Amino acid sequence: MNQVLEKIQKLKNKRNAVILAHNYQPGEIQDLADFTGDSLGLSIQASKTDAEVIVFCGVLFMAETAAILSPRKTVLLPDKTAGCPMADMITADQLRDLKAKHPDALVVCYVNSSAEVKAESDYCCTSSNAVEVVNSLPKEKQIIFVPDQHLGRFVVERTGRDLVLWPGYCATHVVITQDDIKNKKEKYPDAIVMTHPECTEPVKEISDQLLSTGQMLRFAKKNPEKQFIIATEIGIIHTLKKQNPASEFIAASDRAICPNMKKITLDKIIGSLEDMQHKVTIPEMISIKAKKALDRMVETLPTK
Ligand code: 13P
Ligand code: SF4
């Protein structure tokens, strides 16, 4: 194991590279990364880093976001097939059709979307600042929100705005059921239920805290020595446990695994740095348009 880590370190030095890892990555990858975080935190890191190369341990839309925010850097995705099925649930053509039906509406797209969809959007957001982004828009304006219907409903509930939603969803989060939460609450009656807004409404209804993955990590740190039921992808439990050894973390469902996030391995990171694979490139016209929506996203700080 140590030899593998040494090899990665040498390659990082040779390439002047930084490793960013999402909170859902396999534990050993989160452990070796220079920065771990949620989509917003990693986007901010990607826009600030001095490194020439960013190895993005996450899924394609995250690596694309890093490439758009840092157009002069080389962004590598260690497995080019690591996509996000939710991001593929709306195409730029479908969004253009929706815009034609609501010609005066502003478009807010969740960062879990393709670069082409971002280029068709006015604003981008993550789950940690979706409410703040929507609240910043003029009250009289209609808003189209794509692609996640569940995050969209959470934003409707928090802002009181009537959004035009798209029927996208995350297959990993919708497997968590209200019964899963009820069963865990019966077993751990004092536990605090932390739930990602991508979960379904029946799950969110009986949860205590609706938070992005980065907000979950901050909330756990602020509330030491507690029990938590975690309703999101189970990869985050590794870092929650590491940062809070006196607390207990219980997965709401062991089935909540994002297969794409788990495609990244240590060997693929080595291959990526050795061969400078797989470079994530965005056509310039798309990148320039998408950057406007993304710049607004990184400028809008969450209140939590
Ligand atoms: P976060 O921004 O909360 O990390 O969520 C990213 C994601 O893909 C959730 O499924
Ligand atoms: Fe996409 Fe869901 Fe995986 Fe997040 S957990 S990357 S939304 S498929």
mmCIF file of C-alpha atoms and ligand atoms in Angstrom:
data_model
loop_
_atom_site.group_PDB
_atom_site.id
_atom_site.type_symbol
_atom_site.label_atom_id
_atom_site.label_comp_id
_atom_site.label_asym_id
_atom_site.label_seq_id
_atom_site.Cartn_x
_atom_site.Cartn_y
_atom_site.Cartn_z
ATOM 1 C CA MET A 1 0.000 0.000 0.000
ATOM 2 C CA ASN A 2 2.755 2.436 1.021
ATOM 3 C CA GLN A 3 4.575 1.736 -2.245
ATOM 4 C CA VAL A 4 1.440 2.662 -4.148
ATOM 5 C CA LEU A 5 1.091 5.918 -2.203
ATOM 6 C CA GLU A 6 4.785 6.724 -2.749
ATOM 7 C CA LYS A 7 4.373 6.118 -6.462
ATOM 8 C CA ILE A 8 1.363 8.441 -6.600
ATOM 9 C CA GLN A 9 3.278 11.117 -4.671
ATOM 10 C CA LYS A 10 6.246 10.917 -7.082
ATOM 11 C CA LEU A 11 3.959 11.158 -10.094
ATOM 12 C CA LYS A 12 2.122 14.092 -8.547
ATOM 13 C CA ASN A 13 5.417 15.937 -8.054
ATOM 14 C CA LYS A 14 6.543 15.136 -11.599
ATOM 15 C CA ARG A 15 3.286 16.415 -13.100
ATOM 16 C CA ASN A 16 2.705 19.277 -10.627
ATOM 17 C CA ALA A 17 -0.667 17.705 -9.949
ATOM 18 C CA VAL A 18 -3.280 17.975 -7.236
ATOM 19 C CA ILE A 19 -5.795 15.239 -6.388
ATOM 20 C CA LEU A 20 -9.384 16.276 -5.650
ATOM 21 C CA ALA A 21 -11.808 13.648 -4.341
ATOM 22 C CA HIS A 22 -15.548 13.787 -3.760
ATOM 23 C CA ASN A 23 -16.992 12.686 -0.418
ATOM 24 C CA TYR A 24 -18.463 9.539 -2.072
ATOM 25 C CA GLN A 25 -15.082 8.210 -3.260
ATOM 26 C CA PRO A 26 -13.682 4.937 -1.855
ATOM 27 C CA GLY A 27 -12.078 5.567 1.563
ATOM 28 C CA GLU A 28 -8.456 5.024 0.457
ATOM 29 C CA ILE A 29 -8.896 7.642 -2.262
ATOM 30 C CA GLN A 30 -10.406 10.206 0.103
ATOM 31 C CA ASP A 31 -7.440 9.516 2.424
ATOM 32 C CA LEU A 32 -4.761 10.246 -0.184
ATOM 33 C CA ALA A 33 -6.462 13.251 -1.810
ATOM 34 C CA ASP A 34 -5.131 16.787 -1.358
ATOM 35 C CA PHE A 35 -8.720 18.018 -0.984
ATOM 36 C CA THR A 36 -11.978 16.221 -0.368
ATOM 37 C CA GLY A 37 -15.347 17.878 -0.432
ATOM 38 C CA ASP A 38 -18.785 18.325 -1.903
ATOM 39 C CA SER A 39 -19.442 19.586 -5.418
ATOM 40 C CA LEU A 40 -19.244 23.243 -4.399
ATOM 41 C CA GLY A 41 -16.107 22.854 -2.265
ATOM 42 C CA LEU A 42 -14.290 20.948 -5.012
ATOM 43 C CA SER A 43 -15.311 23.486 -7.655
ATOM 44 C CA ILE A 44 -13.864 26.265 -5.495
ATOM 45 C CA GLN A 45 -10.659 24.270 -4.948
ATOM 46 C CA ALA A 46 -10.384 23.612 -8.694
ATOM 47 C CA SER A 47 -10.737 27.324 -9.474
ATOM 48 C CA LYS A 48 -8.066 28.287 -6.893
ATOM 49 C CA THR A 49 -5.328 25.685 -7.247
ATOM 50 C CA ASP A 50 -1.841 26.598 -8.513
ATOM 51 C CA ALA A 51 -1.215 23.051 -9.749
ATOM 52 C CA GLU A 52 -0.962 22.485 -13.499
ATOM 53 C CA VAL A 53 -2.860 19.205 -13.425
ATOM 54 C CA ILE A 54 -6.049 18.291 -11.536
ATOM 55 C CA VAL A 55 -6.748 14.585 -11.091
ATOM 56 C CA PHE A 56 -10.469 14.544 -10.420
ATOM 57 C CA CYS A 57 -11.635 11.561 -8.394
ATOM 58 C CA GLY A 58 -15.361 11.844 -8.924
ATOM 59 C CA VAL A 59 -17.669 11.731 -11.936
ATOM 60 C CA LEU A 60 -17.564 13.408 -15.344
ATOM 61 C CA PHE A 61 -19.713 16.476 -14.597
ATOM 62 C CA MET A 62 -17.402 17.350 -11.683
ATOM 63 C CA ALA A 63 -14.276 17.041 -13.846
ATOM 64 C CA GLU A 64 -15.969 19.088 -16.593
ATOM 65 C CA THR A 65 -16.827 21.762 -14.026
ATOM 66 C CA ALA A 66 -13.167 21.905 -12.939
ATOM 67 C CA ALA A 67 -12.048 22.170 -16.587
ATOM 68 C CA ILE A 68 -14.494 25.025 -17.278
ATOM 69 C CA LEU A 69 -13.539 26.923 -14.124
ATOM 70 C CA SER A 70 -9.799 26.443 -14.785
ATOM 71 C CA PRO A 71 -9.503 26.499 -18.570
ATOM 72 C CA ARG A 72 -5.693 26.652 -18.546
ATOM 73 C CA LYS A 73 -5.278 23.555 -16.363
ATOM 74 C CA THR A 74 -5.246 19.941 -17.463
ATOM 75 C CA VAL A 75 -8.066 18.005 -15.822
ATOM 76 C CA LEU A 76 -7.821 14.218 -15.742
ATOM 77 C CA LEU A 77 -10.637 11.783 -14.950
ATOM 78 C CA PRO A 78 -8.988 8.432 -14.043
ATOM 79 C CA ASP A 79 -11.927 6.446 -15.485
ATOM 80 C CA LYS A 80 -13.572 8.043 -18.476
ATOM 81 C CA THR A 81 -16.738 5.963 -18.017
ATOM 82 C CA ALA A 82 -17.427 7.435 -14.551
ATOM 83 C CA GLY A 83 -20.547 9.423 -15.401
ATOM 84 C CA CYS A 84 -23.614 10.573 -13.490
ATOM 85 C CA PRO A 85 -26.853 9.041 -14.812
ATOM 86 C CA MET A 86 -28.846 11.977 -13.413
ATOM 87 C CA ALA A 87 -26.729 14.451 -15.391
ATOM 88 C CA ASP A 88 -27.625 12.504 -18.544
ATOM 89 C CA MET A 89 -31.368 12.766 -17.875
ATOM 90 C CA ILE A 90 -31.627 16.094 -19.692
ATOM 91 C CA THR A 91 -29.952 17.043 -22.968
ATOM 92 C CA ALA A 92 -29.271 20.546 -24.254
ATOM 93 C CA ASP A 93 -31.981 20.003 -26.919
ATOM 94 C CA GLN A 94 -34.527 19.074 -24.273
ATOM 95 C CA LEU A 95 -33.610 22.149 -22.263
ATOM 96 C CA ARG A 96 -33.912 24.356 -25.356
ATOM 97 C CA ASP A 97 -37.429 22.931 -25.920
ATOM 98 C CA LEU A 98 -38.357 23.649 -22.301
ATOM 99 C CA LYS A 99 -37.008 27.205 -22.602
ATOM 100 C CA ALA A 100 -39.109 27.715 -25.746
ATOM 101 C CA LYS A 101 -42.215 26.822 -23.679
ATOM 102 C CA HIS A 102 -41.237 29.336 -20.954
ATOM 103 C CA PRO A 103 -39.484 32.089 -22.929
ATOM 104 C CA ASP A 104 -39.291 34.573 -20.031
ATOM 105 C CA ALA A 105 -38.000 32.123 -17.440
ATOM 106 C CA LEU A 106 -34.517 32.072 -15.962
ATOM 107 C CA VAL A 107 -32.803 28.669 -15.971
ATOM 108 C CA VAL A 108 -31.067 27.286 -12.901
ATOM 109 C CA CYS A 109 -29.291 24.005 -13.476
ATOM 110 C CA TYR A 110 -27.961 21.702 -10.820
ATOM 111 C CA VAL A 111 -24.211 21.184 -11.243
ATOM 112 C CA ASN A 112 -25.063 17.505 -11.887
ATOM 113 C CA SER A 113 -25.586 18.275 -15.591
ATOM 114 C CA SER A 114 -23.565 18.250 -18.807
ATOM 115 C CA ALA A 115 -21.426 21.193 -19.937
ATOM 116 C CA GLU A 116 -23.905 21.700 -22.841
ATOM 117 C CA VAL A 117 -26.825 22.012 -20.417
ATOM 118 C CA LYS A 118 -24.840 24.465 -18.269
ATOM 119 C CA ALA A 119 -24.148 26.516 -21.390
ATOM 120 C CA GLU A 120 -27.933 26.797 -21.913
ATOM 121 C CA SER A 121 -28.480 27.896 -18.294
ATOM 122 C CA ASP A 122 -28.345 31.282 -16.586
ATOM 123 C CA TYR A 123 -27.270 30.019 -13.187
ATOM 124 C CA CYS A 124 -25.746 26.864 -11.844
ATOM 125 C CA CYS A 125 -26.041 25.628 -8.243
ATOM 126 C CA THR A 126 -25.068 22.713 -6.048
ATOM 127 C CA SER A 127 -27.148 21.113 -3.318
ATOM 128 C CA SER A 128 -25.400 23.345 -0.758
ATOM 129 C CA ASN A 129 -26.385 26.665 -2.372
ATOM 130 C CA ALA A 130 -29.485 25.893 -4.503
ATOM 131 C CA VAL A 131 -31.756 27.750 -2.052
ATOM 132 C CA GLU A 132 -29.466 30.807 -1.931
ATOM 133 C CA VAL A 133 -29.128 30.896 -5.747
ATOM 134 C CA VAL A 134 -32.913 30.771 -6.259
ATOM 135 C CA ASN A 135 -33.517 33.331 -3.491
ATOM 136 C CA SER A 136 -31.118 35.725 -5.246
ATOM 137 C CA LEU A 137 -33.324 35.842 -8.380
ATOM 138 C CA PRO A 138 -35.991 38.510 -8.966
ATOM 139 C CA LYS A 139 -39.311 37.527 -7.353
ATOM 140 C CA GLU A 140 -41.367 38.185 -10.485
ATOM 141 C CA LYS A 141 -39.246 35.870 -12.649
ATOM 142 C CA GLN A 142 -40.356 32.354 -13.491
ATOM 143 C CA ILE A 143 -37.591 29.801 -12.896
ATOM 144 C CA ILE A 144 -36.857 26.531 -14.699
ATOM 145 C CA PHE A 145 -34.920 24.116 -12.468
ATOM 146 C CA VAL A 146 -33.173 21.063 -14.010
ATOM 147 C CA PRO A 147 -32.545 18.154 -13.818
ATOM 148 C CA ASP A 148 -33.217 16.873 -10.260
ATOM 149 C CA GLN A 149 -36.899 16.925 -9.316
ATOM 150 C CA HIS A 150 -36.135 16.055 -5.675
ATOM 151 C CA LEU A 151 -33.608 18.836 -5.120
ATOM 152 C CA GLY A 152 -36.081 21.043 -7.011
ATOM 153 C CA ARG A 153 -38.924 20.238 -4.581
ATOM 154 C CA PHE A 154 -36.623 20.929 -1.638
ATOM 155 C CA VAL A 155 -35.889 24.367 -3.153
ATOM 156 C CA VAL A 156 -39.636 25.003 -3.710
ATOM 157 C CA GLU A 157 -40.269 24.172 -0.069
ATOM 158 C CA ARG A 158 -37.436 26.380 1.265
ATOM 159 C CA THR A 159 -37.965 29.390 -1.004
ATOM 160 C CA GLY A 160 -41.745 29.359 -1.581
ATOM 161 C CA ARG A 161 -41.019 29.816 -5.311
ATOM 162 C CA ASP A 162 -42.990 27.949 -7.949
ATOM 163 C CA LEU A 163 -40.305 26.271 -10.074
ATOM 164 C CA VAL A 164 -40.752 24.522 -13.417
ATOM 165 C CA LEU A 165 -39.205 21.127 -12.633
ATOM 166 C CA TRP A 166 -37.702 18.392 -14.800
ATOM 167 C CA PRO A 167 -38.337 14.719 -13.871
ATOM 168 C CA GLY A 168 -34.655 13.790 -13.302
ATOM 169 C CA TYR A 169 -33.524 11.860 -10.234
ATOM 170 C CA CYS A 170 -30.528 10.098 -8.722
ATOM 171 C CA ALA A 171 -30.915 6.307 -8.822
ATOM 172 C CA THR A 172 -28.590 5.962 -5.810
ATOM 173 C CA HIS A 173 -30.595 8.286 -3.571
ATOM 174 C CA VAL A 174 -34.083 7.125 -4.541
ATOM 175 C CA VAL A 175 -33.323 3.582 -3.337
ATOM 176 C CA ILE A 176 -33.453 4.915 0.241
ATOM 177 C CA THR A 177 -37.063 4.470 1.430
ATOM 178 C CA GLN A 178 -39.103 5.962 4.241
ATOM 179 C CA ASP A 179 -39.246 2.460 5.775
ATOM 180 C CA ASP A 180 -35.420 2.354 5.826
ATOM 181 C CA ILE A 181 -35.441 5.528 7.922
ATOM 182 C CA LYS A 182 -38.269 4.333 10.168
ATOM 183 C CA ASN A 183 -36.484 1.024 10.825
ATOM 184 C CA LYS A 184 -33.216 2.737 11.688
ATOM 185 C CA LYS A 185 -35.010 5.280 13.903
ATOM 186 C CA GLU A 186 -36.669 2.438 15.814
ATOM 187 C CA LYS A 187 -33.271 0.863 16.434
ATOM 188 C CA TYR A 188 -31.490 4.176 17.190
ATOM 189 C CA PRO A 189 -34.213 6.448 18.641
ATOM 190 C CA ASP A 190 -31.783 9.206 19.687
ATOM 191 C CA ALA A 191 -30.007 9.420 16.340
ATOM 192 C CA ILE A 192 -30.140 12.570 14.201
ATOM 193 C CA VAL A 193 -31.208 11.809 10.618
ATOM 194 C CA MET A 194 -29.067 13.684 8.074
ATOM 195 C CA THR A 195 -30.458 13.418 4.556
ATOM 196 C CA HIS A 196 -29.302 14.633 1.146
ATOM 197 C CA PRO A 197 -31.910 16.722 -0.745
ATOM 198 C CA GLU A 198 -31.675 14.262 -3.684
ATOM 199 C CA CYS A 199 -33.649 11.783 -1.550
ATOM 200 C CA THR A 200 -37.397 11.364 -2.103
ATOM 201 C CA GLU A 201 -39.968 13.536 -0.331
ATOM 202 C CA PRO A 202 -41.253 10.768 2.051
ATOM 203 C CA VAL A 203 -37.658 10.290 3.263
ATOM 204 C CA LYS A 204 -37.051 14.017 3.658
ATOM 205 C CA GLU A 205 -40.356 14.468 5.549
ATOM 206 C CA ILE A 206 -39.126 12.367 8.485
ATOM 207 C CA SER A 207 -35.504 13.579 8.473
ATOM 208 C CA ASP A 208 -33.982 16.074 10.919
ATOM 209 C CA GLN A 209 -31.460 17.809 8.681
ATOM 210 C CA LEU A 210 -31.446 18.201 4.880
ATOM 211 C CA LEU A 211 -27.829 18.833 3.890
ATOM 212 C CA SER A 212 -25.290 18.551 1.096
ATOM 213 C CA THR A 213 -22.417 16.171 1.807
ATOM 214 C CA GLY A 214 -20.113 19.029 2.845
ATOM 215 C CA GLN A 215 -22.794 20.388 5.178
ATOM 216 C CA MET A 216 -23.189 16.912 6.740
ATOM 217 C CA LEU A 217 -19.478 16.868 7.575
ATOM 218 C CA ARG A 218 -19.677 20.332 9.132
ATOM 219 C CA PHE A 219 -22.856 19.506 11.080
ATOM 220 C CA ALA A 220 -21.330 16.316 12.535
ATOM 221 C CA LYS A 221 -18.244 18.259 13.695
ATOM 222 C CA LYS A 222 -20.440 20.877 15.395
ATOM 223 C CA ASN A 223 -22.470 18.173 17.175
ATOM 224 C CA PRO A 224 -19.916 15.842 18.781
ATOM 225 C CA GLU A 225 -20.564 12.492 20.487
ATOM 226 C CA LYS A 226 -23.879 11.828 18.812
ATOM 227 C CA GLN A 227 -25.512 9.088 16.752
ATOM 228 C CA PHE A 228 -26.384 9.903 13.157
ATOM 229 C CA ILE A 229 -28.436 8.077 10.534
ATOM 230 C CA ILE A 230 -26.964 8.990 7.142
ATOM 231 C CA ALA A 231 -29.302 9.083 4.140
ATOM 232 C CA THR A 232 -26.913 9.547 1.231
ATOM 233 C CA GLU A 233 -24.231 7.602 -0.640
ATOM 234 C CA ILE A 234 -22.413 5.513 1.957
ATOM 235 C CA GLY A 235 -18.868 6.585 0.936
ATOM 236 C CA ILE A 236 -19.202 9.667 3.128
ATOM 237 C CA ILE A 237 -19.378 7.511 6.272
ATOM 238 C CA HIS A 238 -15.626 6.795 5.971
ATOM 239 C CA THR A 239 -14.696 10.446 6.494
ATOM 240 C CA LEU A 240 -17.502 11.111 8.998
ATOM 241 C CA LYS A 241 -16.077 8.316 11.192
ATOM 242 C CA LYS A 242 -12.492 9.448 10.710
ATOM 243 C CA GLN A 243 -13.267 13.043 11.683
ATOM 244 C CA ASN A 244 -15.606 12.161 14.571
ATOM 245 C CA PRO A 245 -14.342 9.014 16.297
ATOM 246 C CA ALA A 246 -16.596 9.582 19.327
ATOM 247 C CA SER A 247 -19.792 9.665 17.239
ATOM 248 C CA GLU A 248 -21.656 6.793 15.613
ATOM 249 C CA PHE A 249 -22.751 6.818 11.977
ATOM 250 C CA ILE A 250 -25.389 4.435 10.653
ATOM 251 C CA ALA A 251 -26.141 4.105 6.928
ATOM 252 C CA ALA A 252 -29.870 4.553 6.223
ATOM 253 C CA SER A 253 -29.453 1.932 3.492
ATOM 254 C CA ASP A 254 -26.424 -0.176 2.542
ATOM 255 C CA ARG A 255 -27.779 -0.145 -1.014
ATOM 256 C CA ALA A 256 -27.081 3.570 -1.429
ATOM 257 C CA ILE A 257 -23.901 3.095 -3.464
ATOM 258 C CA CYS A 258 -23.062 5.167 -6.538
ATOM 259 C CA PRO A 259 -21.393 2.645 -8.894
ATOM 260 C CA ASN A 260 -19.805 5.425 -10.942
ATOM 261 C CA MET A 261 -18.095 7.008 -7.942
ATOM 262 C CA LYS A 262 -16.584 3.589 -7.139
ATOM 263 C CA LYS A 263 -15.001 3.228 -10.585
ATOM 264 C CA ILE A 264 -11.976 5.274 -9.479
ATOM 265 C CA THR A 265 -9.170 3.110 -8.048
ATOM 266 C CA LEU A 266 -5.580 3.705 -6.909
ATOM 267 C CA ASP A 267 -4.278 1.878 -10.007
ATOM 268 C CA LYS A 268 -6.353 4.094 -12.273
ATOM 269 C CA ILE A 269 -4.974 7.208 -10.557
ATOM 270 C CA ILE A 270 -1.445 5.940 -11.245
ATOM 271 C CA GLY A 271 -2.335 5.184 -14.884
ATOM 272 C CA SER A 272 -3.914 8.602 -15.174
ATOM 273 C CA LEU A 273 -0.791 10.442 -13.968
ATOM 274 C CA GLU A 274 1.582 8.228 -15.975
ATOM 275 C CA ASP A 275 -0.209 8.608 -19.299
ATOM 276 C CA MET A 276 -2.010 11.942 -18.679
ATOM 277 C CA GLN A 277 -5.331 10.157 -19.205
ATOM 278 C CA HIS A 278 -8.263 10.897 -19.588
ATOM 279 C CA LYS A 279 -8.104 14.577 -20.431
ATOM 280 C CA VAL A 280 -11.432 16.331 -20.009
ATOM 281 C CA THR A 281 -11.879 18.947 -22.713
ATOM 282 C CA ILE A 282 -14.869 21.148 -23.477
ATOM 283 C CA PRO A 283 -15.430 22.953 -26.800
ATOM 284 C CA GLU A 284 -14.506 26.623 -26.260
ATOM 285 C CA MET A 285 -17.926 28.101 -27.123
ATOM 286 C CA ILE A 286 -19.683 25.765 -24.675
ATOM 287 C CA SER A 287 -17.061 26.359 -21.998
ATOM 288 C CA ILE A 288 -17.323 30.169 -22.202
ATOM 289 C CA LYS A 289 -21.129 30.071 -21.913
ATOM 290 C CA ALA A 290 -21.161 27.451 -19.144
ATOM 291 C CA LYS A 291 -18.542 29.404 -17.174
ATOM 292 C CA LYS A 292 -20.945 32.314 -16.719
ATOM 293 C CA ALA A 293 -23.456 30.041 -14.964
ATOM 294 C CA LEU A 294 -20.679 28.360 -12.968
ATOM 295 C CA ASP A 295 -19.048 31.629 -11.873
ATOM 296 C CA ARG A 296 -22.411 32.640 -10.390
ATOM 297 C CA MET A 297 -22.495 29.298 -8.563
ATOM 298 C CA VAL A 298 -19.076 29.652 -6.925
ATOM 299 C CA GLU A 299 -19.847 33.252 -5.951
ATOM 300 C CA THR A 300 -23.025 32.285 -4.085
ATOM 301 C CA LEU A 301 -22.020 31.063 -0.671
ATOM 302 C CA PRO A 302 -24.293 28.760 1.309
ATOM 303 C CA THR A 303 -25.571 29.992 4.668
ATOM 304 C CA LYS A 304 -24.783 26.612 6.354
HETATM 305 P P1 13P B 1 -22.854 17.120 -2.962
HETATM 306 O O1 13P B 1 -22.658 18.383 -3.702
HETATM 307 O O2 13P B 1 -23.742 17.249 -1.772
HETATM 308 O O3 13P B 1 -21.547 16.507 -2.598
HETATM 309 O O4 13P B 1 -23.627 16.081 -3.895
HETATM 310 C C1 13P B 1 -23.088 15.605 -5.076
HETATM 311 C C2 13P B 1 -23.834 14.469 -5.600
HETATM 312 O O5 13P B 1 -23.562 13.948 -6.640
HETATM 313 C C3 13P B 1 -24.937 13.972 -4.824
HETATM 314 O O6 13P B 1 -25.391 12.786 -5.360
HETATM 315 FE FE1 SF4 B 2 -24.918 11.224 -9.830
HETATM 316 FE FE2 SF4 B 2 -26.344 10.129 -7.884
HETATM 317 FE FE3 SF4 B 2 -23.850 9.315 -8.269
HETATM 318 FE FE4 SF4 B 2 -24.378 11.767 -7.264
HETATM 319 S S1 SF4 B 2 -24.793 9.779 -6.315
HETATM 320 S S2 SF4 B 2 -22.893 11.255 -8.873
HETATM 321 S S3 SF4 B 2 -26.244 12.272 -8.389
HETATM 322 S S4 SF4 B 2 -25.575 9.086 -9.687
#
